[in-house]
Tab-separated table of C-alpha atoms and ligand atoms in Angstrom:
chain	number	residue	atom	x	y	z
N	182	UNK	CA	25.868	13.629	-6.860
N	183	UNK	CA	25.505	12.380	-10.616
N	184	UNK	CA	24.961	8.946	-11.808
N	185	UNK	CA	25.374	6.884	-14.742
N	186	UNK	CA	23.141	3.297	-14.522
N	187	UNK	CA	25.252	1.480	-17.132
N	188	UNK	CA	23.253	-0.765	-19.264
N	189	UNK	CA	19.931	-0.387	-17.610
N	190	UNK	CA	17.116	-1.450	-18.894
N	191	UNK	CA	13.834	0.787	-18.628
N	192	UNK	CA	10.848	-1.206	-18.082
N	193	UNK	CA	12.759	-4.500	-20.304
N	194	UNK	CA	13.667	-2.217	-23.145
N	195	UNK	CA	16.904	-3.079	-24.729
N	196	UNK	CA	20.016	-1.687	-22.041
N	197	UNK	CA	20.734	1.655	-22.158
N	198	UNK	CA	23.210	4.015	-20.132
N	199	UNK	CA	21.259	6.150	-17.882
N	200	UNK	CA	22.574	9.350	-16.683
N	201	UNK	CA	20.971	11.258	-13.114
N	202	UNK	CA	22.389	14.713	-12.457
N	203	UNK	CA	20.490	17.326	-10.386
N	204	UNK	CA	17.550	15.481	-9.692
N	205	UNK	CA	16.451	14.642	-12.780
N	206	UNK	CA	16.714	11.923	-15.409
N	207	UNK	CA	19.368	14.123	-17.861
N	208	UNK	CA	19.487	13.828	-21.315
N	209	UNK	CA	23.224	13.949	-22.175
N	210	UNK	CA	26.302	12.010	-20.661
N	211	UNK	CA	27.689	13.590	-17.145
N	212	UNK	CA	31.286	14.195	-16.879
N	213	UNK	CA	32.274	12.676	-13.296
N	214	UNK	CA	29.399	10.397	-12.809
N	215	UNK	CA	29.237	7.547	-10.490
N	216	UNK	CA	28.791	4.382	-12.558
N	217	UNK	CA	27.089	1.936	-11.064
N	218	UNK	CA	26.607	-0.859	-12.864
N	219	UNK	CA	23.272	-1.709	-14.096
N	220	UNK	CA	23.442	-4.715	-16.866
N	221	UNK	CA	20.780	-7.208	-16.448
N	222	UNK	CA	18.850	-4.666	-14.352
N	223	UNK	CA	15.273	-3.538	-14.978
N	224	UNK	CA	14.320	0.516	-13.897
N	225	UNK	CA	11.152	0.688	-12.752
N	226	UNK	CA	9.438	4.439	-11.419
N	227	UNK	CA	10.103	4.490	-7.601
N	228	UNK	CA	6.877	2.698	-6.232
N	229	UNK	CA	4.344	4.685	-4.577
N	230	UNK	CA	2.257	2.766	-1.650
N	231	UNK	CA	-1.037	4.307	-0.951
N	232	UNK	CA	-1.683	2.002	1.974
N	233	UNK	CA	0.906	1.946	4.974
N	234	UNK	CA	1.260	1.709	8.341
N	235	UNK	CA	4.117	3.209	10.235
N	236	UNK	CA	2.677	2.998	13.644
N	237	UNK	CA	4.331	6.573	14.542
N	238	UNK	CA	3.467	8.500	17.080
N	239	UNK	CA	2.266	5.900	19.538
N	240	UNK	CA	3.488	2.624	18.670
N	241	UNK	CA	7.066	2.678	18.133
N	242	UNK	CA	7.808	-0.573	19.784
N	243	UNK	CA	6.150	-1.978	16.274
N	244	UNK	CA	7.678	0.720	13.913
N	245	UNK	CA	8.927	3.727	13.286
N	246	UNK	CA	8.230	6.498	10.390
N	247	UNK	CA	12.225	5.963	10.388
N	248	UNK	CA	12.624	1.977	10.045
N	249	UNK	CA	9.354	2.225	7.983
N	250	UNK	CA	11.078	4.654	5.682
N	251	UNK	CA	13.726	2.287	5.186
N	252	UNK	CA	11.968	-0.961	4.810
N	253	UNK	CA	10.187	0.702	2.229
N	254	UNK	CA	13.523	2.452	0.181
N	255	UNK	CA	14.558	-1.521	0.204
N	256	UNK	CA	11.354	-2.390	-1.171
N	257	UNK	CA	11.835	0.024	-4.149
N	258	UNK	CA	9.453	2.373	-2.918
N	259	UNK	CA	10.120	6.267	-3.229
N	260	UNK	CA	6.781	7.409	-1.936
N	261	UNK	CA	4.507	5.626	1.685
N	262	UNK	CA	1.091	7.104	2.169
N	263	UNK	CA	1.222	6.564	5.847
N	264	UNK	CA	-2.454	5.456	7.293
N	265	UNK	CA	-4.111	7.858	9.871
N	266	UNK	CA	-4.729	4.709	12.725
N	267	UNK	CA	-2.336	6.116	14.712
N	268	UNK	CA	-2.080	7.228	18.758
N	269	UNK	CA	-2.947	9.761	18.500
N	270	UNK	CA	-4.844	9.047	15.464
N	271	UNK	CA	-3.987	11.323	12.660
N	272	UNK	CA	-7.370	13.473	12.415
N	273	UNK	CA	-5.736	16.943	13.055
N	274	UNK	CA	-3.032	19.435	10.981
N	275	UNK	CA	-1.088	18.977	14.105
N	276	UNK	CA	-0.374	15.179	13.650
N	277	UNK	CA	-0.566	15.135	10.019
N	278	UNK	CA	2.345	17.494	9.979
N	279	UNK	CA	4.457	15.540	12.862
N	280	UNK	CA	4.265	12.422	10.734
N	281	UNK	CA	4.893	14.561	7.280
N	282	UNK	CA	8.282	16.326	9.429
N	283	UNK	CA	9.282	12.643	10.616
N	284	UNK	CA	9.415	11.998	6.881
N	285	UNK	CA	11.181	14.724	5.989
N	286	UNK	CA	13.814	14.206	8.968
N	287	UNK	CA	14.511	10.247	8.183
N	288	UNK	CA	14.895	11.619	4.092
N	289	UNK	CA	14.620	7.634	2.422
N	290	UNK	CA	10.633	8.321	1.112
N	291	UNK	CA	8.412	10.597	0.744
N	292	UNK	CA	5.806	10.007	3.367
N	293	UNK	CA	2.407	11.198	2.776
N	294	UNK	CA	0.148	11.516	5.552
N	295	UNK	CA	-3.174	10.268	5.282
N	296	UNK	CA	-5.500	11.754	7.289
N	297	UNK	CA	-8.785	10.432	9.249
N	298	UNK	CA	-12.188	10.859	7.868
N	299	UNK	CA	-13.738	10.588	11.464
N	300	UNK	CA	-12.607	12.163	15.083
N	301	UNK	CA	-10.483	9.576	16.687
N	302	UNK	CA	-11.492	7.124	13.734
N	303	UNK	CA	-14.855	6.759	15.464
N	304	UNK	CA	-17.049	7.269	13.293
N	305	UNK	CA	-19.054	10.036	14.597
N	306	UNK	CA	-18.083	12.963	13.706
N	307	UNK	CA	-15.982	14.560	10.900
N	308	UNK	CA	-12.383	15.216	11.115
N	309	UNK	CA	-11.255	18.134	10.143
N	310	UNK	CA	-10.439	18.243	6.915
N	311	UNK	CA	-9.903	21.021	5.221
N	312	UNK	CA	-7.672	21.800	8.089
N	313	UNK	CA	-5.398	18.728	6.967
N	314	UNK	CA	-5.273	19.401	3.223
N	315	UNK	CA	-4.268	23.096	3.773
N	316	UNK	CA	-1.455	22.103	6.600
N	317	UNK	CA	2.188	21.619	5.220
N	318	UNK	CA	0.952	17.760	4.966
N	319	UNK	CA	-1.007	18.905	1.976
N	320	UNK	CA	-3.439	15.557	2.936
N	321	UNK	CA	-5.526	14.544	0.155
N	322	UNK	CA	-6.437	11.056	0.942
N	323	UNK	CA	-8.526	10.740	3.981
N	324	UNK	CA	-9.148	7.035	5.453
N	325	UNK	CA	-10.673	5.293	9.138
N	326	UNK	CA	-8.786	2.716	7.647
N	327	UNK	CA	-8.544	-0.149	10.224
N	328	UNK	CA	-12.275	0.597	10.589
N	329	UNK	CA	-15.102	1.450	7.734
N	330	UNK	CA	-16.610	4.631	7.412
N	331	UNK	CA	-20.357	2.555	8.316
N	332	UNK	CA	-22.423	5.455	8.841
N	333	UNK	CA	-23.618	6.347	5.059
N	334	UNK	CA	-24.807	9.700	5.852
N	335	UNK	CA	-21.245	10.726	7.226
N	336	UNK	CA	-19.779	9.043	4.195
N	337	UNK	CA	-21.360	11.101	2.050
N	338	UNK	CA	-20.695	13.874	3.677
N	339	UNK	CA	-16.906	13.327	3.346
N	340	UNK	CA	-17.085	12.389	-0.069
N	341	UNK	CA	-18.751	15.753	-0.719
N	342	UNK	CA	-16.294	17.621	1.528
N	343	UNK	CA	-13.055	16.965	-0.281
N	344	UNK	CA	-14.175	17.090	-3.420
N	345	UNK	CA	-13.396	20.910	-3.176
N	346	UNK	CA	-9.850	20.203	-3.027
N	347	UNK	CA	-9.648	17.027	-5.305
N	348	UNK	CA	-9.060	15.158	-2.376
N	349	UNK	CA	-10.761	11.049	-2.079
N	350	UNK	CA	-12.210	9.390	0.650
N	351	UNK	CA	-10.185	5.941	1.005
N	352	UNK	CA	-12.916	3.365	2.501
N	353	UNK	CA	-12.091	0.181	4.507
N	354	UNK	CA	-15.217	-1.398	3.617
N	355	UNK	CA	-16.223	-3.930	6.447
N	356	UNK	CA	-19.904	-3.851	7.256
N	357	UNK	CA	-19.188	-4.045	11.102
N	358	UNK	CA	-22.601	-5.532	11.990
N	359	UNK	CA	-21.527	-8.310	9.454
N	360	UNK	CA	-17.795	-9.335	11.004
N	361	UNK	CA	-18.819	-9.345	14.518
N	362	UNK	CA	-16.860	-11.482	16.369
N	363	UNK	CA	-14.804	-12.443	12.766
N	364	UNK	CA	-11.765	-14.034	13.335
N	365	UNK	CA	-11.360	-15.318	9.404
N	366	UNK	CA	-13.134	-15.356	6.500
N	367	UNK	CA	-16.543	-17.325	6.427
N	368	UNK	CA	-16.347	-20.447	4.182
N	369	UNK	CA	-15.600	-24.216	4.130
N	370	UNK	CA	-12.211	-23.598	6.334
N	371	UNK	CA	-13.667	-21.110	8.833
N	372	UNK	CA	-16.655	-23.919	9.302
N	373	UNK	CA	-14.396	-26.826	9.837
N	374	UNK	CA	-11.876	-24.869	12.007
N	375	UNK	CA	-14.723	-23.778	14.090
N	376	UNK	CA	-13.543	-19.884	13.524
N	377	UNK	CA	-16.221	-17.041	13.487
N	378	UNK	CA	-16.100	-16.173	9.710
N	379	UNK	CA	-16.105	-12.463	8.277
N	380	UNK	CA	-18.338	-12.889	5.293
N	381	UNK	CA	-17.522	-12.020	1.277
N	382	UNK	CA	-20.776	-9.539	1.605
N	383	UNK	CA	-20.053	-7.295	3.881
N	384	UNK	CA	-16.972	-5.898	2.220
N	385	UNK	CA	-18.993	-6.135	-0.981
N	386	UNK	CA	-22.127	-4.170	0.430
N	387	UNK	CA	-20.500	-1.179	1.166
N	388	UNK	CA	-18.460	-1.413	-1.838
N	389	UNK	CA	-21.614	-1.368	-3.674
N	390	UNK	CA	-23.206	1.388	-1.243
N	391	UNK	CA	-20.282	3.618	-1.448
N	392	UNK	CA	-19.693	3.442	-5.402
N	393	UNK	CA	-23.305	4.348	-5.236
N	394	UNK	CA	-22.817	7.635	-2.976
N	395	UNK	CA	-19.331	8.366	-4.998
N	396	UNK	CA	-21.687	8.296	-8.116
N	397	UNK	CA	-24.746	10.345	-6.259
N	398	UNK	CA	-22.377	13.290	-5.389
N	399	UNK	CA	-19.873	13.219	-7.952
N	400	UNK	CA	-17.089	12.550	-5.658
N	401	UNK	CA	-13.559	10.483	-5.760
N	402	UNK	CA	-13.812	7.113	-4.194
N	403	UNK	CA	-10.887	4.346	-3.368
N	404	UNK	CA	-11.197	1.443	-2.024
N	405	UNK	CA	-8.693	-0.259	-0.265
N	406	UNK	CA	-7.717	-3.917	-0.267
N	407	UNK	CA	-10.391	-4.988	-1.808
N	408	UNK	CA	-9.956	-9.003	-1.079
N	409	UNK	CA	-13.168	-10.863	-2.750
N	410	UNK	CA	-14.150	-11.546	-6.432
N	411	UNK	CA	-17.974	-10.466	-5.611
N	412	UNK	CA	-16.343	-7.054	-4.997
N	413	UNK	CA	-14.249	-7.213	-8.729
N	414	UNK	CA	-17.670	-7.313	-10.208
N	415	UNK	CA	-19.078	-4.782	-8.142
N	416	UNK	CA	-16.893	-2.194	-9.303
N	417	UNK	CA	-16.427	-3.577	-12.872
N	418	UNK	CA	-20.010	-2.172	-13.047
N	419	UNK	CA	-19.642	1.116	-11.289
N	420	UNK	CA	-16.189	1.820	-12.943
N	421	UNK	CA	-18.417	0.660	-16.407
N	422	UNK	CA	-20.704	3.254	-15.544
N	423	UNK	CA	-18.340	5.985	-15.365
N	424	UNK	CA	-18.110	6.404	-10.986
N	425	UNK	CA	-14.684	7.719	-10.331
N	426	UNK	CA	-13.757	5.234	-8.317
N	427	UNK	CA	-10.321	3.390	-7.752
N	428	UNK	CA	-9.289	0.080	-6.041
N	429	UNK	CA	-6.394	-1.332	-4.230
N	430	UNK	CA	-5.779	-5.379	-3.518
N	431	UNK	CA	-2.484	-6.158	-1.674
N	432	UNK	CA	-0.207	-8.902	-2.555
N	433	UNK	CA	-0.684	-11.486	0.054
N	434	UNK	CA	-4.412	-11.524	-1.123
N	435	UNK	CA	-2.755	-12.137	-4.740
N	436	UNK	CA	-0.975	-15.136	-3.649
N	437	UNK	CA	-2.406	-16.551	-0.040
N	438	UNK	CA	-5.742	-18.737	0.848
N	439	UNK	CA	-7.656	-19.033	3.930
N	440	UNK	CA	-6.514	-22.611	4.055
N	441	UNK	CA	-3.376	-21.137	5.720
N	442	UNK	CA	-5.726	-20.312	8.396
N	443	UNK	CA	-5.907	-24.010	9.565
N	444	UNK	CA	-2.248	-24.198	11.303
N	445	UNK	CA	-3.464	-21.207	13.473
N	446	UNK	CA	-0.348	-19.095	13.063
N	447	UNK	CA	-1.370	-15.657	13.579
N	448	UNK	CA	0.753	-14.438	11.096
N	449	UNK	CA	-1.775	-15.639	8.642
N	450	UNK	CA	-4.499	-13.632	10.385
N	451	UNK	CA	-5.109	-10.241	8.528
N	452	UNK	CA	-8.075	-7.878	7.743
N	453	UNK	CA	-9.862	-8.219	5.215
N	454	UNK	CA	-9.118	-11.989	6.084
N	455	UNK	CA	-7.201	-14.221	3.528
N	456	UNK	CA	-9.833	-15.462	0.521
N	457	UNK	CA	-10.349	-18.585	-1.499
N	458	UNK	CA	-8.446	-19.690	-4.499
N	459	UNK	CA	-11.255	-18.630	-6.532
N	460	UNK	CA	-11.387	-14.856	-5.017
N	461	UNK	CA	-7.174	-14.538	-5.753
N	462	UNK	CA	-7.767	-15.697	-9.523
N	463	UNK	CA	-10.440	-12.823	-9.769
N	464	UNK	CA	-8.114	-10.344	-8.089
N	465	UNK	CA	-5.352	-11.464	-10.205
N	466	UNK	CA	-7.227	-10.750	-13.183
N	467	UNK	CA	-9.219	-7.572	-11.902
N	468	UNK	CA	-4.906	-6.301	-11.879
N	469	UNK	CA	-4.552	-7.579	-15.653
N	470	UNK	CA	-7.952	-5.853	-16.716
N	471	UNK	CA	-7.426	-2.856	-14.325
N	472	UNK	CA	-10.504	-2.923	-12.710
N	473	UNK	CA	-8.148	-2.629	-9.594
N	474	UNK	CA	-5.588	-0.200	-10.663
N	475	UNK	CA	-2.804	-0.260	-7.869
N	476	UNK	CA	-1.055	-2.682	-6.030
N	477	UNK	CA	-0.705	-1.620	-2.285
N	478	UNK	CA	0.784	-3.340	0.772
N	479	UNK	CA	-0.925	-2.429	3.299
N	480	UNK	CA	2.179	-2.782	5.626
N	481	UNK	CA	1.065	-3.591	9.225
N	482	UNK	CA	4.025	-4.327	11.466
N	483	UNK	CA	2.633	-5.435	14.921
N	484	UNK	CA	4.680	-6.191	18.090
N	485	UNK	CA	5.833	-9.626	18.726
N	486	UNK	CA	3.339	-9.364	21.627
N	487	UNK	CA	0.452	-8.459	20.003
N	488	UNK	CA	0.810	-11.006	16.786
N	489	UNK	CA	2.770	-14.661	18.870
N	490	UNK	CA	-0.221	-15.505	20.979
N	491	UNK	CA	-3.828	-17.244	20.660
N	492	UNK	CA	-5.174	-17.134	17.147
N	493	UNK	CA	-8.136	-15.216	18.518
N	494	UNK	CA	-6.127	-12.257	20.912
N	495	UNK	CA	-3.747	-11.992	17.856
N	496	UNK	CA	-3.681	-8.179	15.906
N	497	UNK	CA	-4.410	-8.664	12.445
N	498	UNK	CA	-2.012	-7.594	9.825
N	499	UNK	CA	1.082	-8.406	8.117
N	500	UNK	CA	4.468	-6.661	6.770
N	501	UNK	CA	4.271	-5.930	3.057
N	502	UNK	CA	7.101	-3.147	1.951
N	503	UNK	CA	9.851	-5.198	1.895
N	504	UNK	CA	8.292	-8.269	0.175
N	505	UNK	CA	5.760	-6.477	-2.795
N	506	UNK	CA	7.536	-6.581	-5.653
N	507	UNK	CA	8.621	-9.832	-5.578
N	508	UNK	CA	5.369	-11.502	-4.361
N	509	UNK	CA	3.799	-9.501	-7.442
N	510	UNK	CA	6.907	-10.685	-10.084
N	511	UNK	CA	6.241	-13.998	-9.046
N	512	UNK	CA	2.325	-14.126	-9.774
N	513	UNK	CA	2.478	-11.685	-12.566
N	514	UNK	CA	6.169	-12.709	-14.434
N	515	UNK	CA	7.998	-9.921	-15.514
N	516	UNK	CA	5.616	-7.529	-16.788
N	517	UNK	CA	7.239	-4.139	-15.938
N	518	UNK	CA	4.844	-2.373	-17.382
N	519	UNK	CA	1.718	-3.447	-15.787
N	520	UNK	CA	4.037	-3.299	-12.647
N	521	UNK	CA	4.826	-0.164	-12.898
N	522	UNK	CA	1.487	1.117	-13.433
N	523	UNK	CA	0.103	-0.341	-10.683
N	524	UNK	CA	2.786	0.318	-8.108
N	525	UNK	CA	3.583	3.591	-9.192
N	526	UNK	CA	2.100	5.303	-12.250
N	527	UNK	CA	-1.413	4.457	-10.966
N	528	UNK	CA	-0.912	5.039	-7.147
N	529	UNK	CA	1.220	8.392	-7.937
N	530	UNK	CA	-1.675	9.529	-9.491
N	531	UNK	CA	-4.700	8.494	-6.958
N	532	UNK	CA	-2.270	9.871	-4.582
N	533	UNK	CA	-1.416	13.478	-6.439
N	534	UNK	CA	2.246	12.713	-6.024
N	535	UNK	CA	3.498	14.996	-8.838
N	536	UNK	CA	7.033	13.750	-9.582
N	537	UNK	CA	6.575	9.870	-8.337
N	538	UNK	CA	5.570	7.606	-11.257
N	539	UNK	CA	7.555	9.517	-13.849
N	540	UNK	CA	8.384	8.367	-17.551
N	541	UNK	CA	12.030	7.093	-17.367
N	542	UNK	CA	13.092	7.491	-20.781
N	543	UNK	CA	12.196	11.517	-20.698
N	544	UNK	CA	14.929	13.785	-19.600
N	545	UNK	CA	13.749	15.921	-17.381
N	546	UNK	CA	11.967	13.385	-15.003
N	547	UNK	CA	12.397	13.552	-11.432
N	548	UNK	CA	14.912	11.015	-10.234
N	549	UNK	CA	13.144	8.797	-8.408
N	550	UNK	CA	13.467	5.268	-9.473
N	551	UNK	CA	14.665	1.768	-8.447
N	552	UNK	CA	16.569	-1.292	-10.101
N	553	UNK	CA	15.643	-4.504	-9.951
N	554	UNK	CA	17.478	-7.644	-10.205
N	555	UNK	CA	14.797	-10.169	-11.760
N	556	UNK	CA	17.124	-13.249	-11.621
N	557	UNK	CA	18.061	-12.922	-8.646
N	558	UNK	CA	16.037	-14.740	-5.703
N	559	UNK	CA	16.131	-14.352	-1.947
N	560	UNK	CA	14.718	-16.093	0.987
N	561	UNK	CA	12.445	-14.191	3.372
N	562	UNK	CA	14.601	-14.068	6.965
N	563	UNK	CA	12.466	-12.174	9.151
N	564	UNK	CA	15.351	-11.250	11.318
N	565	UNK	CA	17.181	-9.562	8.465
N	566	UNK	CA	14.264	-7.463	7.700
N	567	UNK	CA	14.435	-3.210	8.251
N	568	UNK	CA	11.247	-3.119	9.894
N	569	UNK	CA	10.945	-3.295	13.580
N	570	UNK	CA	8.430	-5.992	13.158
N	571	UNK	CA	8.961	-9.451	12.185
N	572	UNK	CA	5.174	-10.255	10.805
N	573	UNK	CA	5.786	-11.599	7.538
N	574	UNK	CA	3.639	-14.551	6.207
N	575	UNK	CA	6.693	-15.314	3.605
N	576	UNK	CA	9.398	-15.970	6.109
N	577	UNK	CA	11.462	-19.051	4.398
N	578	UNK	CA	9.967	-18.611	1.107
N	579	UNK	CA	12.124	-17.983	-1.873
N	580	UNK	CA	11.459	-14.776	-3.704
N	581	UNK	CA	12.278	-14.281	-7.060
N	582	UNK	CA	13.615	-10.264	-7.966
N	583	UNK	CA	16.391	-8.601	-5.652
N	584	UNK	CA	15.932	-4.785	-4.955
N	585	UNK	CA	19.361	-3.607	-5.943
N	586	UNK	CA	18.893	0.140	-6.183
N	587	UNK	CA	16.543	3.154	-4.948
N	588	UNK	CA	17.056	6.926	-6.198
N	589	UNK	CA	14.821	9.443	-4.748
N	590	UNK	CA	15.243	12.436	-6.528
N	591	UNK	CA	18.517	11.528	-8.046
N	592	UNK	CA	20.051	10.664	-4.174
N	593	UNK	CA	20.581	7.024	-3.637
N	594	UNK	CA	18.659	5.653	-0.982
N	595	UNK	CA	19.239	1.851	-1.443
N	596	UNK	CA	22.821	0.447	-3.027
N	597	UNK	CA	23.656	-3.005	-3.387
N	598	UNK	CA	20.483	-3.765	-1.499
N	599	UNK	CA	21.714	-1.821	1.909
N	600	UNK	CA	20.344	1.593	2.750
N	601	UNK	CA	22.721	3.975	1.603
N	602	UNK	CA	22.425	6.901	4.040
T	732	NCD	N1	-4.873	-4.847	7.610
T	732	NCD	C1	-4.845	-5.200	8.868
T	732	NCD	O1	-5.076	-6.373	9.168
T	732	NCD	N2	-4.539	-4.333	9.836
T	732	NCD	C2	-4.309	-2.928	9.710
T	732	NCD	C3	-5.562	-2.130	9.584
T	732	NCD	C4	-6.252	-2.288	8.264
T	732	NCD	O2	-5.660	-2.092	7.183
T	732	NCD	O3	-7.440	-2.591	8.256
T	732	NCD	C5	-3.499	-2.464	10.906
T	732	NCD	O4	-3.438	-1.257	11.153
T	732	NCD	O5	-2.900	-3.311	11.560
T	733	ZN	ZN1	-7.944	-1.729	6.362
């Protein structure tokens, strides 16, 4: 199927037609095209997420790689790194591939398994992973995500291990002997409330520890959702040094405060916990200045069970695909470019996704792409989202920035905001 994407604009450049034949971005009209009409539209580069849960195999009740996959084509994402705390956890080729094939079968994404750094995400013993990065999954971010990798003698000995296949070691960094008990983070609110609090400094001590081993061995470090401003200037200084080391914050720490903590909706309760005003205007700038380079959503979906009960009993975690871009047009304005850096260039490339995060404007460029209606808003339904969870901390709000469109490689995935296949 060929398209033409009449009076698009690329990234706010002035509207051109845009023609998609074979896969690729072509550089001369198409006879028979289907026109879909683009004006007032911005193309952006599919976005990549390098921090998703799909909850497949083992929790399908919350989601599926399926209704992931197509939460996340209506998000504008062509690419879901899918995170390895699954049941079984995702630690072997065996899994890795499953959830790679599951991809493959529901065709709306490309889903990238992550794999685990740790047996069982236990933090023992090493995973296997050379096993995963040679397996059709081709796995090169590993990740206990959900827990940290605590033990610094195992870290390093991950971070060494992949480096023979480029891969990086993606680190939830929660000192665990620091958030015992943590039901928030630890501050003014989590005093009055009465809430155990999970303190700024332990996600910033083994930030600093493990930019510290990254620099030691030479190795590829990212950090995910990185949620305080202590940790901003902790990598300011490694990335100043030269440490190859990348960071991740996720949009409701770019927008939400621990003071949401106070009505005790669970909904609010997420890990790392929601910050101060003062830590989201550090994030928020750490994005401008690119000492965090990518946006990611760090999609949890959780059962209505395991999220509607006691504050303390609740799962932390929130939905993210189908809400990113516009929580990140609304604190950032429409600036496509630093959008599409950090939700796909940037992530494409921590990720190795060869073919996501393309240049639009070149012929030749894999297909995959979305359109995005910036004056249009939307209020957050939970009940009309794709996922199979209803989580959301935005239900009610009004967004601003419609997804109209998703192309991965040149199919459509998304038209007129439905799933197209
Ligand atoms: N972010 C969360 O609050 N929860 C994640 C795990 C994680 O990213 O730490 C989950 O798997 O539910
Ligand atoms: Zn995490």
């Amino acid at each position: 199927m060929a398209y033409l994407l009449k009076g698009v604009s690329i990234l706010g450049a002035a509207p051109v037609d845009l023609y998609i034949e074979k896969g690729v971005i072509s550089g001369k009209p198409v006879d028979g095209a289907t026109v879909v009409d683009a004006t007032g539209l911005i193309a952006l580069p599919g976005l990549v997420d390098v921090h998703t849960h799909l909850r497949e195999p083992g929790r399908e009740d919350a989601e599926t790689v399926e209704t992931g996959s197509r939460a996340a084509a209506l998000g504008g994402y062509t690419a879901v790194c899918a995170m390895a705390n699954t049941s079984p956890v995702a630690d072997t080729a065996g899994v890795v591939e499953q959830v790679w094939r599951l991809g493959r079968e529901a065709g709306l994404v490309d889903v990238q398994p992550i794999g685990a750094v740790t047996v069982g995400l236990a933090g023992k013993q090493m995973a296997e992973l050379g096993a995963m990065a040679t397996s059709a999954a081709n796995v090169r971010i590993f990740s206990d995500d959900g827990f940290c990798v605590a033990d610094p003698k195992l870290m390093r000995r991950a971070l060494e291990y992949v480096k023979a296949f480029d891969g990086v070691i993606a680190q939830h960094a929660e000192e665990p002997r620091l958030t015992e008990g943590a039901q928030m983070h630890e501050g003014e609110v989590s005093t009055r409330l009465g809430l155990t609090g999970w303190p700024a400094v332990a996600e910033e001590a083994i930030i600093a520890r493990d930019v510290l081993l990254a620099e030691h061995v030479g190795s590829r470090l990212h950090v995910c959702h990185v949620s305080t401003a202590g940790s901003v200037e902790v990598l300011r200084q490694a990335k100043a040094r030269g440490v190859r080391v990348t960071a991740e914050v996720t949009p409701h720490h770019l927008l939400l405060t621990d003071e949401l903590a106070a009505g005790y909706d669970p909904v609010f309760k997420v890990n790392p916990p929601l910050r101060t005003a003062s830590d989201v205007a550090a994030l928020r700038q750490a994005v401008l200045d690119g000492v965090i380079d990518v946006v990611a959503t760090d999609h949890a979906p959780h059962a209505v069970q395991d999220k509607e009960c006691e504050w303390s009993y609740a799962r932390p975690g929130m939905l993210g695909l189908e809400t990113a871009l516009p929580i990140v047009l609304s604190v950032f304005g429409p600036q496509w470019d630093l959008i599409a850096d950090r939700m796909s260039i940037a992530p494409a490339r921590i990720a190795g996704l060869d073919g996501h995060g393309g240049d639009l404007t070149q012929a030749g460029t894999p297909a995959n792409l979305t359109l995005v209606d910036p004056a249009a808003s939307w209020v957050v339904d939970p009940a009309g989202l794709a996922s199979r969870s209803r989580n959301t901390p935005y239900a009610g709000m009004t967004l601003p920035g419609r997804i109209v469109a998703t192309f991965l490689r040149g199919e459509a995935t998304v038209l007129d905001g439905k799933v197209a296949k």
